[in-house]
Short mmCIF file of C-alpha atoms in Angstrom, two decimals:
data_model
loop_
_atom_site.label_atom_id
_atom_site.label_comp_id
_atom_site.label_asym_id
_atom_site.label_seq_id
_atom_site.Cartn_x
_atom_site.Cartn_y
_atom_site.Cartn_z
CA MET A 19 63.99 27.57 44.65
CA GLY A 20 62.80 28.35 47.98
CA ARG A 21 60.24 30.86 48.70
CA LEU A 22 57.28 31.85 51.49
CA SER A 23 53.83 31.39 50.98
CA THR A 24 50.26 32.08 53.44
CA HIS A 25 46.66 31.98 53.40
CA VAL A 26 43.84 32.62 55.95
CA LEU A 27 41.42 30.90 56.25
CA ASP A 28 38.21 32.25 58.05
CA THR A 29 36.68 29.83 60.79
CA VAL A 30 33.41 31.22 61.27
CA ARG A 31 33.10 31.55 57.65
CA GLY A 32 33.93 28.78 56.38
CA LYS A 33 35.57 30.11 53.90
CA PRO A 34 38.66 31.66 52.68
CA ALA A 35 39.76 35.51 54.29
CA ALA A 36 39.88 37.71 50.92
CA ASP A 37 41.13 41.17 50.73
CA VAL A 38 43.52 40.80 54.11
CA ALA A 39 46.63 42.73 54.90
CA ILE A 40 49.89 40.75 56.13
CA ASP A 41 52.79 42.64 57.00
CA LEU A 42 55.69 41.09 56.54
CA ASP A 43 58.99 41.66 57.97
CA VAL A 44 62.04 40.37 59.55
CA LEU A 45 65.24 40.38 62.13
CA GLU A 46 67.89 42.41 61.82
CA PRO A 47 71.42 41.73 63.38
CA ASP A 48 71.06 44.50 65.47
CA GLY A 49 67.33 43.47 67.02
CA SER A 50 65.13 45.94 65.19
CA TRP A 51 62.96 44.13 62.94
CA HIS A 52 63.13 45.87 58.86
CA ARG A 53 59.69 45.75 57.19
CA VAL A 54 59.78 43.87 53.88
CA LYS A 55 56.61 44.20 52.13
CA GLN A 56 52.86 44.22 53.20
CA VAL A 57 50.66 41.94 50.74
CA ARG A 58 46.80 41.69 50.59
CA THR A 59 45.35 37.70 49.86
CA ASN A 60 43.16 37.15 46.28
CA ALA A 61 39.45 36.08 47.11
CA ASP A 62 40.64 32.52 47.68
CA GLY A 63 42.45 33.57 50.80
CA ARG A 64 46.15 33.12 49.86
CA THR A 65 48.38 35.91 47.61
CA ASP A 66 49.05 36.61 43.75
CA GLN A 67 52.94 35.05 44.51
CA PRO A 68 54.64 33.96 47.08
CA VAL A 69 55.44 36.40 50.09
CA LEU A 70 59.23 35.96 49.26
CA ALA A 71 60.65 33.53 46.50
CA GLY A 72 64.34 32.60 45.70
CA ASP A 73 66.80 34.70 46.32
CA GLU A 74 64.41 36.74 48.74
CA LEU A 75 63.94 34.28 51.17
CA THR A 76 66.91 34.06 53.25
CA THR A 77 67.71 31.88 56.07
CA GLY A 78 66.43 34.30 59.76
CA THR A 79 63.55 35.29 61.92
CA TYR A 80 60.33 37.08 59.96
CA MET A 81 57.14 37.91 61.35
CA LEU A 82 53.85 37.84 59.19
CA THR A 83 51.27 40.17 60.30
CA PHE A 84 47.61 39.64 60.09
CA HIS A 85 45.61 42.63 59.88
CA MET A 86 42.61 40.32 61.10
CA GLY A 87 40.12 43.46 63.40
CA ALA A 88 40.10 44.94 60.26
CA TYR A 89 38.79 42.13 58.64
CA PHE A 90 36.74 41.00 60.73
CA LYS A 91 34.80 44.43 61.34
CA ALA A 92 34.56 44.60 57.09
CA HIS A 93 32.63 41.20 57.48
CA GLY A 94 30.22 42.27 60.59
CA LEU A 95 32.02 39.90 63.28
CA ALA A 96 34.14 41.62 65.69
CA ALA A 97 31.13 43.40 68.03
CA ASP A 98 34.10 43.92 71.15
CA ASP A 99 35.88 47.32 71.16
CA PRO A 100 38.38 46.87 71.92
CA LEU A 101 38.44 43.82 69.33
CA PHE A 102 39.76 40.92 71.84
CA LEU A 103 42.12 40.12 68.12
CA ASP A 104 42.88 43.46 66.01
CA LEU A 105 46.84 42.51 64.86
CA ILE A 106 48.22 38.93 64.81
CA PRO A 107 51.53 38.71 64.95
CA LEU A 108 53.34 35.21 64.02
CA ARG A 109 56.41 34.56 64.07
CA PHE A 110 58.85 32.21 62.94
CA ALA A 111 62.64 31.18 61.57
CA VAL A 112 63.75 29.78 57.85
CA ALA A 113 66.63 27.10 58.21
CA ASP A 114 66.43 26.35 54.92
CA ALA A 115 66.30 29.14 51.93
CA GLY A 116 66.03 26.98 49.94
CA ALA A 117 62.62 24.41 50.83
CA HIS A 118 59.24 26.49 51.30
CA TYR A 119 57.92 27.21 54.08
CA HIS A 120 53.88 27.22 54.41
CA VAL A 121 52.34 29.98 57.17
CA PRO A 122 48.66 29.69 57.23
CA LEU A 123 46.24 31.71 59.35
CA LEU A 124 43.26 30.04 60.58
CA ALA A 125 41.58 33.32 62.73
CA THR A 126 37.98 33.06 64.25
CA PRO A 127 38.07 37.11 66.11
CA TRP A 128 38.99 35.43 69.46
CA SER A 129 41.63 32.13 68.17
CA TYR A 130 43.87 31.84 66.03
CA GLN A 131 45.62 28.37 64.35
CA THR A 132 48.18 28.43 62.53
CA TYR A 133 51.58 25.73 61.92
CA ARG A 134 53.92 24.73 58.99
CA GLY A 135 52.46 24.05 55.78
CA SER A 136 52.80 22.58 52.77
#
């Protein structure tokens, strides 16, 4: 069964980023983006359930948008106005809907990194 999961790590504080809003959008054949859902991270920086699972996950192009600016502000980590990083969009493709796609985000107010995890 295929699934999409994510987690967020706050690399300034050295801990999982809790209560981060994450939007999931899918690219439609006409080139427009369609919002599928919004989820939030738990105390472990993960979502309680996979973002998508089973028949929900299909081949195509997706985008996870992490609302990190609100998180940074809530934890006193964002002094700049405007913020250097606010929304962090990660666009990726699913080629095998039966596989597990794990898309983590490691973030600071000034940088971020991602990779296809397991």
